[in-house]
Amino acid sequence: VESINRIRTISIWIFIVTFVSLNLCLLIAVNGHLLQGTIFQPDPIGQSG
């Protein structure tokens, strides 16, 4: 029973980390202008000098 709970906990963490990271990447890709003027300067693909 303890191993099942451990596997369940690890599975939930894997889901949460993947979900958050994918949504963060999508947010940055769609709203790159929000990061202008910060240390994170997004460079749009195809528009670099």
CSV table of C-alpha atoms in Angstrom, one decimal:
chain,number,residue,atom,x,y,z
A,1,VAL,CA,0.0,0.0,0.0
A,2,GLU,CA,2.9,2.4,0.8
A,3,SER,CA,4.5,1.8,-2.6
A,4,ILE,CA,1.2,2.5,-4.3
A,5,ASN,CA,0.9,5.9,-2.5
A,6,ARG,CA,4.5,6.7,-3.4
A,7,ILE,CA,3.9,6.0,-7.1
A,8,ARG,CA,0.6,8.0,-7.0
A,9,THR,CA,2.5,11.0,-5.4
A,10,ILE,CA,5.3,10.8,-8.0
A,11,SER,CA,2.8,10.6,-10.8
A,12,ILE,CA,0.9,13.6,-9.6
A,13,TRP,CA,4.2,15.6,-9.3
A,14,ILE,CA,5.2,14.5,-12.9
A,15,PHE,CA,1.8,15.7,-14.1
A,16,ILE,CA,2.0,19.1,-12.3
A,17,VAL,CA,5.6,19.8,-13.4
A,18,THR,CA,4.8,19.0,-17.0
A,19,PHE,CA,1.5,21.0,-17.0
A,20,VAL,CA,3.1,24.1,-15.5
A,21,SER,CA,6.2,24.0,-17.7
A,22,LEU,CA,4.1,23.6,-20.9
A,23,ASN,CA,1.8,26.4,-20.0
A,24,LEU,CA,4.7,28.7,-19.1
A,25,CYS,CA,6.3,28.0,-22.4
A,26,LEU,CA,3.0,28.7,-24.2
A,27,LEU,CA,2.5,31.9,-22.2
A,28,ILE,CA,6.0,33.2,-23.1
A,29,ALA,CA,5.5,32.3,-26.8
A,30,VAL,CA,2.1,34.1,-27.0
A,31,ASN,CA,2.9,37.0,-24.7
A,32,GLY,CA,6.5,37.7,-25.3
A,33,HIS,CA,5.9,41.5,-25.2
A,34,LEU,CA,5.3,41.2,-21.5
A,35,LEU,CA,9.0,40.3,-21.0
A,36,GLN,CA,10.4,43.3,-22.9
A,37,GLY,CA,12.6,45.4,-20.7
A,38,THR,CA,13.4,42.6,-18.3
A,39,ILE,CA,16.4,40.3,-18.1
A,40,PHE,CA,14.4,37.8,-20.3
A,41,GLN,CA,14.5,39.3,-23.8
A,42,PRO,CA,12.5,36.9,-26.1
A,43,ASP,CA,13.7,36.9,-29.6
A,44,PRO,CA,10.9,36.1,-32.1
A,45,ILE,CA,11.8,33.3,-34.5
A,46,GLY,CA,12.6,34.6,-38.0
A,47,GLN,CA,13.0,38.2,-36.9
A,48,SER,CA,16.6,38.0,-35.5
A,49,GLY,CA,19.1,40.3,-37.2
